[in-house]
Amino acid sequence: MNVITITNLKGGSAKTTSAAYLAHAFAAQGKSVLIIDADPQGSALQWSEAGEWDIPTIALPVKNLHTRLIGIVPLTTDIVIIDTPPLDEQAGIVYSALRAADTIVVTMAPTMMEFGRLPDVWAAIEDTASLRDTAPTVAVLLNRTITNANSTPMFRELITESGHAVLETTIPRREPIAQAFAAPVTELGKYADAALEINKLGASK
Ligand SMILES: Nc1ncnc2c1ncn2[C@@H]1O[C@H](COP(=O)(O)OP(=O)(O)OP(=O)(O)O)[C@@H](O)[C@H]1O
Ligand SMILES: [Mg+2]
C-alpha cells in the first residue's frame, strides 16, 4: 500500500484537484484507491459525491490520522490519497497526514509567491521526520503551468538546486480542470503521467 499525502502551505494550490485526478489516474491503472478528505472544508468528499465517483471517499479531518488509518483502510487498498487543508491553517491535521504518508506530493504553480512558501513545507516535513521510522518520498508537482513559458524550467531548477525533487510531469493550466469540481473525472490528461511517475518513486524507495 502507498499512502500519498497531497500538501502545501496555503490554500488554492490545487491540492484537491490533484488528489481527485491522481486518484482517478491510479484507479485507471487498475489499482484499488481510497481517498481520505482530511480538509474540514470537505471539498474532496463533496466532489466525490456530486460527481458520483466509483472511488470510495472518506472525510477524516483529524489530528490523529496516522494512528487511525490502519483501522479504516481495507487490506485490499493499493493507494490511499490524502487531501489536506492548508498547512498554515490546520497544522495539526497536516502534520498527522505527513506522518501517515509514504509519498508526499507538494502541488504548486511555478510562481515566485508559491516558491517562497516551500521552506515552510520542507520544515513541516522535517519536523515530522523524527516521529517516523522511515523517510517518505517527497516530490513537487508543478501545476497550472503555461506551455512553453520559461517559468516551468526556471522553478524546476530553483527547486532542484535547493535539494528537492520535482516530478518530470507538469500539469498545464486548463479550463476543463478549472471547471471540473463536482463532476465525474473523465479526462486524466497529464495526471496519468504524474501517477506513473509516482509509482516509480514508490518502487525506487
Ligand atoms: N491545472 C489547472 N488548470 C486550471 N485551473 C486549475 C488547475 N488546477 C487547479 N485549478 C483551479 O485552482 C483552484 C484551486 O484548486 P484547488 O481547490 O484544487 O486547490 P486547494 O489547494 O485544494 O485549495 P484549498 O487549500 O482551498 O483546499 C480551483 O479553482 C481549481 O479549479
Ligand atoms: Mg482543497
PDB file of C-alpha atoms and ligand atoms in Angstrom:
ATOM      1  CA  MET A   1       0.000   0.000   0.000  1.00  0.00           C
ATOM      2  CA  ASN A   2       1.192   3.511  -0.800  1.00  0.00           C
ATOM      3  CA  VAL A   3      -0.205   6.391   1.247  1.00  0.00           C
ATOM      4  CA  ILE A   4       0.123   9.593  -0.757  1.00  0.00           C
ATOM      5  CA  THR A   5      -0.411  12.923   1.020  1.00  0.00           C
ATOM      6  CA  ILE A   6      -1.041  15.981  -1.152  1.00  0.00           C
ATOM      7  CA  THR A   7       0.035  19.138   0.646  1.00  0.00           C
ATOM      8  CA  ASN A   8       1.095  22.776   0.579  1.00  0.00           C
ATOM      9  CA  LEU A   9       1.245  25.742   2.943  1.00  0.00           C
ATOM     10  CA  LYS A  10      -1.546  27.927   1.575  1.00  0.00           C
ATOM     11  CA  GLY A  11      -4.999  27.429   0.108  1.00  0.00           C
ATOM     12  CA  GLY A  12      -5.621  27.291  -3.614  1.00  0.00           C
ATOM     13  CA  SER A  13      -2.512  25.380  -4.647  1.00  0.00           C
ATOM     14  CA  ALA A  14      -4.506  22.644  -6.486  1.00  0.00           C
ATOM     15  CA  LYS A  15      -4.291  20.075  -3.680  1.00  0.00           C
ATOM     16  CA  THR A  16      -7.897  18.895  -4.009  1.00  0.00           C
ATOM     17  CA  THR A  17      -7.785  18.989  -7.808  1.00  0.00           C
ATOM     18  CA  SER A  18      -4.596  16.937  -7.816  1.00  0.00           C
ATOM     19  CA  ALA A  19      -5.972  14.483  -5.234  1.00  0.00           C
ATOM     20  CA  ALA A  20      -9.084  13.993  -7.389  1.00  0.00           C
ATOM     21  CA  TYR A  21      -7.248  13.499 -10.677  1.00  0.00           C
ATOM     22  CA  LEU A  22      -4.438  11.366  -9.238  1.00  0.00           C
ATOM     23  CA  ALA A  23      -6.987   9.108  -7.525  1.00  0.00           C
ATOM     24  CA  HIS A  24      -8.688   8.549 -10.881  1.00  0.00           C
ATOM     25  CA  ALA A  25      -5.345   8.046 -12.615  1.00  0.00           C
ATOM     26  CA  PHE A  26      -4.367   5.285 -10.158  1.00  0.00           C
ATOM     27  CA  ALA A  27      -7.822   3.718 -10.466  1.00  0.00           C
ATOM     28  CA  ALA A  28      -7.374   3.732 -14.260  1.00  0.00           C
ATOM     29  CA  GLN A  29      -4.165   1.717 -13.718  1.00  0.00           C
ATOM     30  CA  GLY A  30      -6.364  -0.931 -12.102  1.00  0.00           C
ATOM     31  CA  LYS A  31      -5.414  -0.063  -8.534  1.00  0.00           C
ATOM     32  CA  SER A  32      -7.768  -0.105  -5.581  1.00  0.00           C
ATOM     33  CA  VAL A  33      -7.867   3.524  -4.393  1.00  0.00           C
ATOM     34  CA  LEU A  34      -9.259   5.169  -1.248  1.00  0.00           C
ATOM     35  CA  ILE A  35      -9.480   8.940  -0.836  1.00  0.00           C
ATOM     36  CA  ILE A  36      -9.249  10.430   2.642  1.00  0.00           C
ATOM     37  CA  ASP A  37     -10.523  14.008   2.776  1.00  0.00           C
ATOM     38  CA  ALA A  38      -8.630  15.475   5.733  1.00  0.00           C
ATOM     39  CA  ASP A  39      -9.741  19.039   4.971  1.00  0.00           C
ATOM     40  CA  PRO A  40     -12.589  20.225   7.242  1.00  0.00           C
ATOM     41  CA  GLN A  41     -13.921  22.146   4.195  1.00  0.00           C
ATOM     42  CA  GLY A  42     -14.785  18.722   2.738  1.00  0.00           C
ATOM     43  CA  SER A  43     -14.274  19.672  -0.919  1.00  0.00           C
ATOM     44  CA  ALA A  44     -12.964  16.265  -1.995  1.00  0.00           C
ATOM     45  CA  LEU A  45     -15.916  14.481  -0.389  1.00  0.00           C
ATOM     46  CA  GLN A  46     -18.385  16.933  -1.970  1.00  0.00           C
ATOM     47  CA  TRP A  47     -16.760  16.449  -5.363  1.00  0.00           C
ATOM     48  CA  SER A  48     -16.797  12.677  -4.991  1.00  0.00           C
ATOM     49  CA  GLU A  49     -20.485  12.639  -4.028  1.00  0.00           C
ATOM     50  CA  ALA A  50     -21.640  15.164  -6.633  1.00  0.00           C
ATOM     51  CA  GLY A  51     -19.544  13.547  -9.356  1.00  0.00           C
ATOM     52  CA  GLU A  52     -20.745  10.065  -8.361  1.00  0.00           C
ATOM     53  CA  TRP A  53     -17.224   8.720  -8.318  1.00  0.00           C
ATOM     54  CA  ASP A  54     -16.633   4.986  -8.021  1.00  0.00           C
ATOM     55  CA  ILE A  55     -13.660   5.719  -5.768  1.00  0.00           C
ATOM     56  CA  PRO A  56     -14.549   5.483  -2.066  1.00  0.00           C
ATOM     57  CA  THR A  57     -14.011   8.800  -0.284  1.00  0.00           C
ATOM     58  CA  ILE A  58     -13.993   9.250   3.488  1.00  0.00           C
ATOM     59  CA  ALA A  59     -13.959  12.545   5.414  1.00  0.00           C
ATOM     60  CA  LEU A  60     -11.444  12.354   8.248  1.00  0.00           C
ATOM     61  CA  PRO A  61     -10.252  15.842   9.220  1.00  0.00           C
ATOM     62  CA  VAL A  62      -8.472  14.749  12.405  1.00  0.00           C
ATOM     63  CA  LYS A  63      -5.106  15.264  14.081  1.00  0.00           C
ATOM     64  CA  ASN A  64      -4.520  11.550  14.696  1.00  0.00           C
ATOM     65  CA  LEU A  65      -4.931  10.405  11.110  1.00  0.00           C
ATOM     66  CA  HIS A  66      -1.645   8.498  11.232  1.00  0.00           C
ATOM     67  CA  THR A  67      -2.934   6.241  14.001  1.00  0.00           C
ATOM     68  CA  ARG A  68      -6.488   5.977  12.624  1.00  0.00           C
ATOM     69  CA  LEU A  69      -5.639   4.869   9.073  1.00  0.00           C
ATOM     70  CA  ILE A  70      -4.761   1.299   9.968  1.00  0.00           C
ATOM     71  CA  GLY A  71      -8.238   0.636  11.320  1.00  0.00           C
ATOM     72  CA  ILE A  72     -10.006   2.323   8.422  1.00  0.00           C
ATOM     73  CA  VAL A  73      -8.200   1.362   5.227  1.00  0.00           C
ATOM     74  CA  PRO A  74      -9.264  -2.039   3.838  1.00  0.00           C
ATOM     75  CA  LEU A  75      -6.372  -4.501   3.421  1.00  0.00           C
ATOM     76  CA  THR A  76      -7.120  -4.711  -0.305  1.00  0.00           C
ATOM     77  CA  THR A  77      -6.377  -0.994  -0.843  1.00  0.00           C
ATOM     78  CA  ASP A  78      -3.354  -0.262  -3.052  1.00  0.00           C
ATOM     79  CA  ILE A  79      -3.320   3.526  -2.882  1.00  0.00           C
ATOM     80  CA  VAL A  80      -4.586   5.942  -0.222  1.00  0.00           C
ATOM     81  CA  ILE A  81      -4.731   9.565  -1.338  1.00  0.00           C
ATOM     82  CA  ILE A  82      -4.977  12.114   1.483  1.00  0.00           C
ATOM     83  CA  ASP A  83      -6.226  15.587   0.551  1.00  0.00           C
ATOM     84  CA  THR A  84      -5.174  18.074   3.211  1.00  0.00           C
ATOM     85  CA  PRO A  85      -6.191  21.554   4.356  1.00  0.00           C
ATOM     86  CA  PRO A  86      -3.654  24.381   4.042  1.00  0.00           C
ATOM     87  CA  LEU A  87      -0.746  23.728   6.415  1.00  0.00           C
ATOM     88  CA  ASP A  88      -0.827  27.303   7.741  1.00  0.00           C
ATOM     89  CA  GLU A  89      -4.472  26.903   8.791  1.00  0.00           C
ATOM     90  CA  GLN A  90      -4.634  23.335  10.146  1.00  0.00           C
ATOM     91  CA  ALA A  91      -1.094  22.381  11.104  1.00  0.00           C
ATOM     92  CA  GLY A  92      -2.202  19.563  13.428  1.00  0.00           C
ATOM     93  CA  ILE A  93      -4.157  17.743  10.734  1.00  0.00           C
ATOM     94  CA  VAL A  94      -1.477  18.286   8.113  1.00  0.00           C
ATOM     95  CA  TYR A  95       1.318  17.085  10.421  1.00  0.00           C
ATOM     96  CA  SER A  96      -0.678  13.928  11.023  1.00  0.00           C
ATOM     97  CA  ALA A  97      -1.212  13.418   7.268  1.00  0.00           C
ATOM     98  CA  LEU A  98       2.535  13.926   6.723  1.00  0.00           C
ATOM     99  CA  ARG A  99       3.297  11.298   9.364  1.00  0.00           C
ATOM    100  CA  ALA A 100       0.947   8.859   7.635  1.00  0.00           C
ATOM    101  CA  ALA A 101       2.499   9.345   4.180  1.00  0.00           C
ATOM    102  CA  ASP A 102       4.799   7.044   2.242  1.00  0.00           C
ATOM    103  CA  THR A 103       4.820   9.644  -0.527  1.00  0.00           C
ATOM    104  CA  ILE A 104       4.304  13.394  -0.180  1.00  0.00           C
ATOM    105  CA  VAL A 105       3.290  15.398  -3.250  1.00  0.00           C
ATOM    106  CA  VAL A 106       3.639  19.179  -2.926  1.00  0.00           C
ATOM    107  CA  THR A 107       1.435  20.864  -5.515  1.00  0.00           C
ATOM    108  CA  MET A 108       2.393  24.369  -6.661  1.00  0.00           C
ATOM    109  CA  ALA A 109       2.240  26.765  -9.582  1.00  0.00           C
ATOM    110  CA  PRO A 110       5.616  27.903 -10.938  1.00  0.00           C
ATOM    111  CA  THR A 111       5.470  31.401  -9.431  1.00  0.00           C
ATOM    112  CA  MET A 112       7.729  33.255  -7.012  1.00  0.00           C
ATOM    113  CA  MET A 113       4.910  33.555  -4.480  1.00  0.00           C
ATOM    114  CA  GLU A 114       4.379  29.795  -4.323  1.00  0.00           C
ATOM    115  CA  PHE A 115       8.113  29.075  -4.446  1.00  0.00           C
ATOM    116  CA  GLY A 116       8.591  31.368  -1.445  1.00  0.00           C
ATOM    117  CA  ARG A 117       6.248  29.193   0.637  1.00  0.00           C
ATOM    118  CA  LEU A 118       8.191  25.986   0.105  1.00  0.00           C
ATOM    119  CA  PRO A 119      10.638  26.351   3.041  1.00  0.00           C
ATOM    120  CA  ASP A 120       7.716  26.136   5.482  1.00  0.00           C
ATOM    121  CA  VAL A 121       6.562  22.927   3.808  1.00  0.00           C
ATOM    122  CA  TRP A 122      10.063  21.415   3.977  1.00  0.00           C
ATOM    123  CA  ALA A 123      10.254  22.438   7.649  1.00  0.00           C
ATOM    124  CA  ALA A 124       6.969  20.674   8.432  1.00  0.00           C
ATOM    125  CA  ILE A 125       8.149  17.508   6.655  1.00  0.00           C
ATOM    126  CA  GLU A 126      11.421  17.743   8.568  1.00  0.00           C
ATOM    127  CA  ASP A 127       9.540  18.182  11.865  1.00  0.00           C
ATOM    128  CA  THR A 128       7.561  15.000  11.289  1.00  0.00           C
ATOM    129  CA  ALA A 129      10.617  13.015  10.118  1.00  0.00           C
ATOM    130  CA  SER A 130      11.814  12.314  13.657  1.00  0.00           C
ATOM    131  CA  LEU A 131       8.380  10.897  14.540  1.00  0.00           C
ATOM    132  CA  ARG A 132       8.554   8.182  11.899  1.00  0.00           C
ATOM    133  CA  ASP A 133      10.560   5.021  11.240  1.00  0.00           C
ATOM    134  CA  THR A 134      11.215   5.524   7.533  1.00  0.00           C
ATOM    135  CA  ALA A 135      11.605   8.686   5.461  1.00  0.00           C
ATOM    136  CA  PRO A 136       8.810   9.473   2.992  1.00  0.00           C
ATOM    137  CA  THR A 137       9.467  10.098  -0.691  1.00  0.00           C
ATOM    138  CA  VAL A 138       8.792  13.760  -1.430  1.00  0.00           C
ATOM    139  CA  ALA A 139       8.265  15.465  -4.798  1.00  0.00           C
ATOM    140  CA  VAL A 140       6.872  18.736  -6.105  1.00  0.00           C
ATOM    141  CA  LEU A 141       4.181  18.557  -8.785  1.00  0.00           C
ATOM    142  CA  LEU A 142       4.209  21.763 -10.829  1.00  0.00           C
ATOM    143  CA  ASN A 143       0.716  22.635 -11.959  1.00  0.00           C
ATOM    144  CA  ARG A 144      -1.159  25.419 -13.686  1.00  0.00           C
ATOM    145  CA  THR A 145       1.887  25.677 -15.950  1.00  0.00           C
ATOM    146  CA  ILE A 146       1.758  27.643 -19.193  1.00  0.00           C
ATOM    147  CA  THR A 147       3.020  25.742 -22.231  1.00  0.00           C
ATOM    148  CA  ASN A 148       6.493  26.880 -23.314  1.00  0.00           C
ATOM    149  CA  ALA A 149       6.722  29.519 -20.560  1.00  0.00           C
ATOM    150  CA  ASN A 150      10.178  29.975 -19.024  1.00  0.00           C
ATOM    151  CA  SER A 151       8.698  29.794 -15.543  1.00  0.00           C
ATOM    152  CA  THR A 152       8.391  25.984 -15.669  1.00  0.00           C
ATOM    153  CA  PRO A 153      12.097  25.138 -16.254  1.00  0.00           C
ATOM    154  CA  MET A 154      13.151  28.092 -14.090  1.00  0.00           C
ATOM    155  CA  PHE A 155      11.268  26.969 -10.967  1.00  0.00           C
ATOM    156  CA  ARG A 156      12.135  23.335 -11.641  1.00  0.00           C
ATOM    157  CA  GLU A 157      15.788  24.327 -11.494  1.00  0.00           C
ATOM    158  CA  LEU A 158      15.375  26.506  -8.402  1.00  0.00           C
ATOM    159  CA  ILE A 159      13.597  23.718  -6.505  1.00  0.00           C
ATOM    160  CA  THR A 160      16.067  21.066  -7.667  1.00  0.00           C
ATOM    161  CA  GLU A 161      19.007  23.306  -6.702  1.00  0.00           C
ATOM    162  CA  SER A 162      17.512  23.647  -3.227  1.00  0.00           C
ATOM    163  CA  GLY A 163      17.799  19.865  -2.920  1.00  0.00           C
ATOM    164  CA  HIS A 164      14.215  18.792  -3.573  1.00  0.00           C
ATOM    165  CA  ALA A 165      12.691  16.551  -6.233  1.00  0.00           C
ATOM    166  CA  VAL A 166      10.314  17.799  -8.905  1.00  0.00           C
ATOM    167  CA  LEU A 167       8.236  15.387 -10.981  1.00  0.00           C
ATOM    168  CA  GLU A 168       9.166  15.448 -14.669  1.00  0.00           C
ATOM    169  CA  THR A 169       5.450  15.681 -15.497  1.00  0.00           C
ATOM    170  CA  THR A 170       3.789  19.079 -15.138  1.00  0.00           C
ATOM    171  CA  ILE A 171       0.070  19.802 -15.189  1.00  0.00           C
ATOM    172  CA  PRO A 172      -0.902  22.612 -17.576  1.00  0.00           C
ATOM    173  CA  ARG A 173      -3.429  25.315 -16.723  1.00  0.00           C
ATOM    174  CA  ARG A 174      -6.611  24.132 -18.439  1.00  0.00           C
ATOM    175  CA  GLU A 175     -10.194  25.340 -18.422  1.00  0.00           C
ATOM    176  CA  PRO A 176     -11.675  21.801 -18.161  1.00  0.00           C
ATOM    177  CA  ILE A 177      -9.621  21.252 -14.994  1.00  0.00           C
ATOM    178  CA  ALA A 178     -10.720  24.632 -13.574  1.00  0.00           C
ATOM    179  CA  GLN A 179     -14.362  23.636 -14.179  1.00  0.00           C
ATOM    180  CA  ALA A 180     -14.052  20.012 -13.069  1.00  0.00           C
ATOM    181  CA  PHE A 181     -15.336  20.360  -9.484  1.00  0.00           C
ATOM    182  CA  ALA A 182     -18.488  18.361  -8.678  1.00  0.00           C
ATOM    183  CA  ALA A 183     -18.344  16.435 -11.964  1.00  0.00           C
ATOM    184  CA  PRO A 184     -17.080  12.973 -12.886  1.00  0.00           C
ATOM    185  CA  VAL A 185     -13.352  12.915 -13.710  1.00  0.00           C
ATOM    186  CA  THR A 186     -13.093  11.521 -17.226  1.00  0.00           C
ATOM    187  CA  GLU A 187     -10.069  13.149 -18.907  1.00  0.00           C
ATOM    188  CA  LEU A 188      -6.922  12.429 -16.893  1.00  0.00           C
ATOM    189  CA  GLY A 189      -4.619  14.499 -19.114  1.00  0.00           C
ATOM    190  CA  LYS A 190      -1.095  14.763 -17.721  1.00  0.00           C
ATOM    191  CA  TYR A 191      -2.222  13.392 -14.364  1.00  0.00           C
ATOM    192  CA  ALA A 192      -1.952   9.915 -15.940  1.00  0.00           C
ATOM    193  CA  ASP A 193       1.786  10.510 -16.459  1.00  0.00           C
ATOM    194  CA  ALA A 194       2.156  12.027 -12.982  1.00  0.00           C
ATOM    195  CA  ALA A 195       0.622   8.890 -11.435  1.00  0.00           C
ATOM    196  CA  LEU A 196       3.031   6.659 -13.397  1.00  0.00           C
ATOM    197  CA  GLU A 197       5.949   8.722 -12.102  1.00  0.00           C
ATOM    198  CA  ILE A 198       4.672   8.483  -8.534  1.00  0.00           C
ATOM    199  CA  ASN A 199       4.529   4.679  -8.912  1.00  0.00           C
ATOM    200  CA  LYS A 200       8.193   4.708  -9.884  1.00  0.00           C
ATOM    201  CA  LEU A 201       9.112   6.925  -6.910  1.00  0.00           C
ATOM    202  CA  GLY A 202       7.469   4.410  -4.604  1.00  0.00           C
ATOM    203  CA  ALA A 203       9.206   1.488  -6.299  1.00  0.00           C
ATOM    204  CA  SER A 204      12.671   3.053  -6.121  1.00  0.00           C
ATOM    205  CA  LYS A 205      12.469   3.587  -2.360  1.00  0.00           C
TER     206      LYS A 205
HETATM  207  N1  LIG B   1      -4.445  22.650 -13.966  1.00  0.00           N
HETATM  208  C1  LIG B   1      -5.360  23.581 -13.650  1.00  0.00           C
HETATM  209  N2  LIG B   1      -5.846  24.425 -14.568  1.00  0.00           N
HETATM  210  C2  LIG B   1      -6.752  25.370 -14.254  1.00  0.00           C
HETATM  211  N3  LIG B   1      -7.236  25.569 -13.020  1.00  0.00           N
HETATM  212  C3  LIG B   1      -6.787  24.767 -12.046  1.00  0.00           C
HETATM  213  C4  LIG B   1      -5.838  23.728 -12.295  1.00  0.00           C
HETATM  214  N4  LIG B   1      -5.595  23.087 -11.123  1.00  0.00           N
HETATM  215  C5  LIG B   1      -6.360  23.693 -10.196  1.00  0.00           C
HETATM  216  N5  LIG B   1      -7.082  24.694 -10.730  1.00  0.00           N
HETATM  217  C6  LIG B   1      -8.021  25.591 -10.036  1.00  0.00           C
HETATM  218  O1  LIG B   1      -7.333  26.246  -8.990  1.00  0.00           O
HETATM  219  C7  LIG B   1      -8.202  26.477  -7.890  1.00  0.00           C
HETATM  220  C8  LIG B   1      -7.603  25.891  -6.622  1.00  0.00           C
HETATM  221  O2  LIG B   1      -7.570  24.479  -6.753  1.00  0.00           O
HETATM  222  P1  LIG B   1      -7.919  23.515  -5.535  1.00  0.00           P
HETATM  223  O3  LIG B   1      -9.242  23.813  -4.956  1.00  0.00           O
HETATM  224  O4  LIG B   1      -7.635  22.143  -6.032  1.00  0.00           O
HETATM  225  O5  LIG B   1      -6.797  23.982  -4.511  1.00  0.00           O
HETATM  226  P2  LIG B   1      -6.590  23.552  -2.987  1.00  0.00           P
HETATM  227  O6  LIG B   1      -5.125  23.618  -2.766  1.00  0.00           O
HETATM  228  O7  LIG B   1      -7.270  22.269  -2.728  1.00  0.00           O
HETATM  229  O8  LIG B   1      -7.332  24.719  -2.211  1.00  0.00           O
HETATM  230  P3  LIG B   1      -7.767  24.703  -0.638  1.00  0.00           P
HETATM  231  O9  LIG B   1      -6.498  24.847   0.127  1.00  0.00           O
HETATM  232  O10 LIG B   1      -8.667  25.882  -0.521  1.00  0.00           O
HETATM  233  O11 LIG B   1      -8.420  23.390  -0.380  1.00  0.00           O
HETATM  234  C9  LIG B   1      -9.539  25.830  -8.255  1.00  0.00           C
HETATM  235  O12 LIG B   1     -10.406  26.823  -8.745  1.00  0.00           O
HETATM  236  C10 LIG B   1      -9.159  24.843  -9.359  1.00  0.00           C
HETATM  237  O13 LIG B   1     -10.210  24.597 -10.249  1.00  0.00           O
HETATM  238 MG    MG B   2      -8.621  21.723  -1.237  1.00  0.00          MG
END
